Coordinates of C-alpha atoms in Angstrom, one line a residue:
M59 CA 107.6 103.8 83.6
S60 CA 110.4 102.5 85.8
E61 CA 111.8 99.0 85.3
I62 CA 110.4 97.9 88.7
T63 CA 107.0 99.3 87.8
R64 CA 107.1 97.8 84.3
R65 CA 108.0 94.3 85.7
A66 CA 105.2 94.6 88.3
A67 CA 102.7 95.6 85.7
L68 CA 103.7 92.7 83.5
A69 CA 103.2 90.3 86.4
L70 CA 99.6 91.5 87.2
P71 CA 96.6 89.8 85.6
A72 CA 94.3 91.8 83.3
A73 CA 91.6 92.0 85.9
A74 CA 94.0 93.7 88.4
L75 CA 95.3 96.1 85.7
A76 CA 91.8 97.1 84.7
A77 CA 90.6 97.7 88.3
P78 CA 89.8 101.4 88.8
A79 CA 90.1 101.0 92.6
L80 CA 93.7 99.8 92.3
A81 CA 94.8 102.0 89.4
Q82 CA 93.3 105.4 90.2
S83 CA 93.5 105.9 94.0
S84 CA 96.1 105.2 96.6
Q85 CA 95.4 102.5 99.2
Q86 CA 96.9 101.4 102.5
L87 CA 97.0 97.7 103.3
V88 CA 97.7 96.5 106.8
I89 CA 99.0 92.9 107.1
G90 CA 98.4 91.3 110.5
T91 CA 101.4 89.0 111.3
G92 CA 102.4 87.8 114.7
T93 CA 105.2 88.1 117.3
T94 CA 108.7 88.9 116.3
G95 CA 109.9 85.4 117.5
G96 CA 107.6 83.5 115.0
V97 CA 107.4 82.9 111.3
Y98 CA 104.4 85.1 110.4
F99 CA 106.4 88.3 111.1
P100 CA 109.3 87.8 108.5
L101 CA 106.9 86.4 105.9
G102 CA 104.5 89.3 106.5
G103 CA 107.3 91.9 106.1
A104 CA 108.3 90.4 102.8
L105 CA 104.7 90.3 101.6
A106 CA 104.3 94.0 102.5
N107 CA 107.3 94.7 100.3
Y108 CA 106.0 92.7 97.4
L109 CA 102.6 94.4 97.5
S110 CA 104.0 97.9 97.9
R111 CA 106.2 97.3 94.8
G112 CA 103.8 95.2 92.8
L113 CA 100.3 96.8 93.2
P114 CA 99.7 100.2 91.7
N115 CA 99.4 103.1 94.2
T116 CA 99.6 100.7 97.2
S117 CA 101.5 101.0 100.4
A118 CA 101.4 97.8 102.5
T119 CA 102.8 97.5 106.1
A120 CA 103.3 94.4 108.2
E121 CA 102.1 94.9 111.8
V122 CA 103.4 93.0 114.9
T123 CA 100.5 91.4 116.6
A124 CA 99.8 88.7 119.3
G125 CA 99.0 86.2 116.5
S126 CA 96.0 84.5 114.9
T127 CA 93.2 85.4 117.3
A128 CA 94.2 89.0 117.4
N129 CA 94.6 89.0 113.6
F130 CA 91.1 87.8 112.9
Q131 CA 89.7 90.4 115.4
L132 CA 91.6 93.1 113.5
L133 CA 90.1 91.7 110.3
G134 CA 86.6 91.9 111.8
A135 CA 87.2 95.5 112.8
N136 CA 88.6 96.2 109.3
R137 CA 91.8 97.4 111.0
A138 CA 93.8 94.9 108.9
Q139 CA 93.0 93.9 105.3
I140 CA 95.2 90.8 105.1
V141 CA 96.0 88.5 107.9
F142 CA 98.0 85.3 108.7
G143 CA 96.2 82.9 110.8
Q144 CA 95.7 79.3 112.0
V145 CA 92.7 77.4 110.7
D146 CA 91.4 76.7 114.3
A147 CA 91.2 80.4 115.0
A148 CA 89.7 81.1 111.6
V149 CA 86.9 78.6 112.2
D150 CA 86.2 80.2 115.5
S151 CA 86.1 83.6 113.9
I152 CA 83.4 82.7 111.3
R153 CA 81.3 80.8 113.9
G154 CA 81.5 83.5 116.5
A155 CA 82.9 81.0 118.9
G156 CA 85.5 81.1 121.7
Q157 CA 87.1 84.6 121.9
F158 CA 84.8 85.6 119.0
R159 CA 81.6 84.8 120.8
G160 CA 78.9 87.1 119.6
R161 CA 81.3 88.8 117.0
Q162 CA 81.4 86.7 113.9
V163 CA 84.1 87.8 111.4
P164 CA 83.5 87.5 107.6
T165 CA 86.8 85.6 107.2
R166 CA 87.6 84.2 103.8
A167 CA 90.7 82.2 102.9
I168 CA 92.8 83.4 100.0
A169 CA 95.7 80.9 100.3
V170 CA 96.8 77.9 102.3
L171 CA 100.4 78.4 103.4
Y172 CA 102.2 75.9 105.6
T173 CA 101.7 73.7 108.7
N174 CA 101.9 75.3 112.1
R175 CA 103.4 72.8 114.6
M176 CA 102.6 72.8 118.3
Q177 CA 105.9 72.7 120.3
V178 CA 105.9 72.0 124.0
V179 CA 109.3 73.3 125.0
T180 CA 111.3 72.6 128.1
T181 CA 114.9 71.8 129.1
A182 CA 116.4 68.4 130.2
D183 CA 117.1 69.5 133.7
R184 CA 113.3 70.0 134.4
G185 CA 112.6 66.3 134.1
I186 CA 109.6 66.8 131.8
R187 CA 109.1 64.1 129.2
T188 CA 105.4 63.8 128.8
M189 CA 102.4 66.1 129.1
A190 CA 101.5 64.4 132.4
D191 CA 104.9 65.6 133.7
L192 CA 103.7 69.2 133.4
R193 CA 101.5 68.7 136.5
G194 CA 102.8 71.0 139.3
K195 CA 105.1 72.9 136.9
R196 CA 105.2 76.6 135.9
V197 CA 104.2 77.0 132.2
S198 CA 103.5 79.7 129.6
T199 CA 100.6 79.1 127.3
G200 CA 101.5 81.9 124.8
A201 CA 100.7 85.5 124.4
P202 CA 97.1 86.7 125.0
Q203 CA 94.9 86.4 121.9
S204 CA 97.5 84.2 120.1
A205 CA 96.7 81.0 118.3
T206 CA 99.3 79.4 120.7
E207 CA 97.1 80.2 123.6
L208 CA 94.0 78.8 121.9
F209 CA 95.8 75.5 120.8
A210 CA 97.7 75.2 124.1
R211 CA 94.5 75.3 126.2
R212 CA 92.9 72.7 124.0
L213 CA 95.9 70.4 124.2
I214 CA 96.2 70.8 128.0
A215 CA 92.5 69.7 128.3
A216 CA 92.9 66.8 125.8
A217 CA 95.9 65.6 127.9
G218 CA 93.6 65.4 130.9
L219 CA 95.1 68.4 132.7
N220 CA 93.1 71.3 134.3
I221 CA 94.7 74.6 133.5
E222 CA 93.2 76.2 136.7
R223 CA 94.3 73.5 139.2
D224 CA 97.2 71.4 137.8
F225 CA 100.0 74.0 137.4
R226 CA 102.0 75.8 139.9
G227 CA 101.9 78.9 137.7
V228 CA 100.5 79.9 134.3
E229 CA 102.0 82.8 132.4
R230 CA 100.9 84.2 129.1
L231 CA 104.2 85.1 127.4
S232 CA 105.4 85.6 123.9
P233 CA 107.8 83.0 122.6
A234 CA 110.8 85.3 123.1
E235 CA 109.7 86.2 126.6
S236 CA 109.1 82.5 127.3
T237 CA 112.6 81.6 126.2
N238 CA 114.0 84.3 128.6
A239 CA 111.7 83.1 131.4
I240 CA 113.1 79.5 131.1
R241 CA 116.6 80.8 131.1
D242 CA 115.8 82.8 134.2
N243 CA 114.2 79.8 135.9
K244 CA 110.8 81.6 136.1
I245 CA 108.9 78.9 134.2
D246 CA 109.6 75.2 133.4
A247 CA 108.0 74.8 130.0
Y248 CA 106.2 76.7 127.3
F249 CA 103.9 76.2 124.4
F250 CA 104.5 77.7 121.0
V251 CA 102.7 76.9 117.7
S252 CA 104.6 78.0 114.6
G253 CA 106.4 76.9 111.5
V254 CA 109.8 75.3 112.1
P255 CA 112.5 76.2 112.9
T256 CA 111.5 79.3 114.8
S257 CA 114.0 81.7 116.2
A258 CA 112.8 81.8 119.8
I259 CA 113.2 78.0 120.2
T260 CA 116.5 78.0 118.3
D261 CA 117.8 80.7 120.7
L262 CA 117.0 78.5 123.7
A263 CA 118.4 75.3 122.1
A264 CA 121.7 77.2 121.2
T265 CA 122.1 78.5 124.8
P266 CA 125.4 77.2 126.2
G267 CA 124.9 74.5 128.9
T268 CA 121.3 74.0 127.9
T269 CA 119.7 70.9 126.4
M270 CA 116.4 71.9 124.9
V271 CA 113.6 69.2 124.9
L272 CA 110.4 69.1 122.8
V273 CA 107.7 67.1 124.6
D274 CA 105.8 64.5 122.5
H275 CA 102.1 64.9 122.6
A276 CA 100.7 63.3 119.3
E277 CA 98.9 60.6 121.4
H278 CA 96.3 63.3 122.4
L279 CA 95.0 63.7 118.9
G280 CA 91.8 61.7 119.5
P281 CA 90.4 63.8 122.4
I282 CA 91.3 67.1 120.8
V283 CA 89.7 66.2 117.4
Q284 CA 86.6 64.8 119.2
E285 CA 86.1 68.1 121.0
H286 CA 87.1 70.6 118.3
G287 CA 86.8 68.8 114.9
P288 CA 89.4 67.6 112.4
V289 CA 91.4 70.8 112.1
Y290 CA 94.3 69.2 113.9
F291 CA 96.5 66.3 112.8
A292 CA 99.7 64.5 113.9
E293 CA 103.1 65.2 112.5
E294 CA 106.8 64.9 113.4
I295 CA 109.4 67.6 113.8
P296 CA 112.5 65.8 112.4
A297 CA 115.6 65.4 114.6
G298 CA 118.1 68.1 113.9
T299 CA 115.5 70.8 113.3
Y300 CA 117.0 72.6 116.3
P301 CA 120.5 72.6 117.8
G302 CA 121.0 69.5 119.9
Q303 CA 117.7 67.9 119.0
T304 CA 118.6 64.2 118.6
A305 CA 115.1 62.7 118.3
P306 CA 112.0 63.5 116.2
N307 CA 109.2 65.2 118.1
K308 CA 105.8 63.6 117.8
Q309 CA 103.4 66.5 117.9
L310 CA 100.1 68.0 116.7
S311 CA 99.7 70.5 113.9
V312 CA 97.2 72.8 112.2
A313 CA 97.3 74.5 108.8
N314 CA 97.9 78.2 108.3
I315 CA 96.0 80.4 105.9
L316 CA 96.3 83.9 104.4
A317 CA 92.9 85.6 104.8
M318 CA 90.9 88.6 103.8
R319 CA 87.3 89.8 104.4
E320 CA 84.4 88.5 102.4
D321 CA 83.8 92.0 101.1
A322 CA 87.4 92.6 99.9
P323 CA 87.3 93.7 96.2
A324 CA 87.8 90.9 93.8
A325 CA 90.5 92.8 91.9
L326 CA 92.5 93.4 95.1
V327 CA 92.4 89.8 96.1
T328 CA 93.5 88.7 92.6
G329 CA 96.3 91.3 92.6
V330 CA 97.5 90.2 96.0
L331 CA 97.6 86.6 95.0
N332 CA 99.1 87.2 91.6
T333 CA 101.9 89.3 93.2
L334 CA 102.6 86.8 95.9
W335 CA 102.5 83.8 93.6
G336 CA 105.0 85.5 91.3
Q337 CA 107.3 86.1 94.3
R338 CA 107.0 82.6 95.8
E339 CA 110.6 81.6 95.2
D340 CA 111.9 84.8 96.9
W341 CA 109.4 84.2 99.7
A342 CA 110.9 80.8 100.3
R343 CA 114.3 82.5 100.8
V344 CA 112.8 84.6 103.6
H345 CA 111.8 81.5 105.6
A346 CA 112.0 77.8 104.6
E347 CA 108.3 77.3 105.5
A348 CA 107.3 79.3 102.5
R349 CA 108.4 76.4 100.3
N350 CA 105.2 74.8 101.4
F351 CA 103.2 77.5 99.7
N352 CA 102.3 75.5 96.5
L353 CA 99.4 74.4 94.3
G354 CA 99.1 71.1 96.1
A355 CA 98.4 72.9 99.4
Q356 CA 95.4 74.8 98.0
K357 CA 92.6 72.5 99.3
T358 CA 89.3 73.5 100.6
A359 CA 89.6 71.0 103.4
A360 CA 92.9 72.5 104.5
A361 CA 91.6 76.1 104.3
G362 CA 89.0 75.3 106.9
V363 CA 86.8 78.3 106.0
P364 CA 85.2 79.3 102.7
W365 CA 87.3 80.7 99.9
H366 CA 87.0 84.3 98.8
P367 CA 85.4 83.8 95.3
A368 CA 88.3 85.7 93.6
A369 CA 90.8 83.4 95.4
E370 CA 88.9 80.3 94.3
A371 CA 88.9 81.5 90.7
F372 CA 92.6 82.4 90.9
W373 CA 93.7 79.0 92.2
R374 CA 91.5 77.1 89.7
G375 CA 93.1 79.2 87.0
Q376 CA 96.5 78.1 88.2
G377 CA 95.5 74.5 88.0
A378 CA 94.7 73.7 91.7
S379 CA 91.9 71.1 92.1
L380 CA 90.7 72.6 95.4

């Protein structure tokens, strides 16, 4: 047994070591992440590496996707076995609502990760300081089937704007594409929900001669919660999170979860969590948001959807109160 294999074996719980499905046959795990400009992608790549090294006879790959909505659709089609996703999209998936209408997904939370923060991004020369200032402007609401698009449309409505009538143009671009579009004067603002800092917004803020602006919108919490439930909450992005950001951004947030299907084998769920939990310090070096993956975050209310029974047992065994 190699040293890497020996260390991985020592890290696994007895249940995972005894599982015939994990020990006797090879398995492929697809991890649904997000766009390359966000946080899901680097964290997913690291997770794939941990699982490929830590689980017996397992090859895990991280796939670039449009984001949360697409990920839960992949989970429903069993084309991804593990997905990153926002709680709002997860709730829609189990209810068969929104873009999941008529296609309920057996989504189950296995871990609560970190907070995803809505960022309404523009530049100082556009004169946009409030959501109302977006009227008559050209905006991007995020990539199709992304959690950004879902959240952006809900925020736009909560701010009293009509997405069909109140904008000069509406694009559906990824964060990296949106940054390029602002630079090229093709749009005036864009929405992106992610952990912070995120590379696409950092790239815009670091552009010579550009002053990046994050638009405050926390005052719209009441209408969005009244319409969609308490999955959203107000937070602040501290000043200095991005180059040249001199004031905190008062914004709305939603939790992120790691999810698998209800019918995922208990031993696999336990093995995934045991491996990731054992690598949490390394994960935090991949992106700072992974520091928020901790016992205190493992709350049923934060997960938004039911726990997979094996995940619930795992976290209780670690001392989480849930």
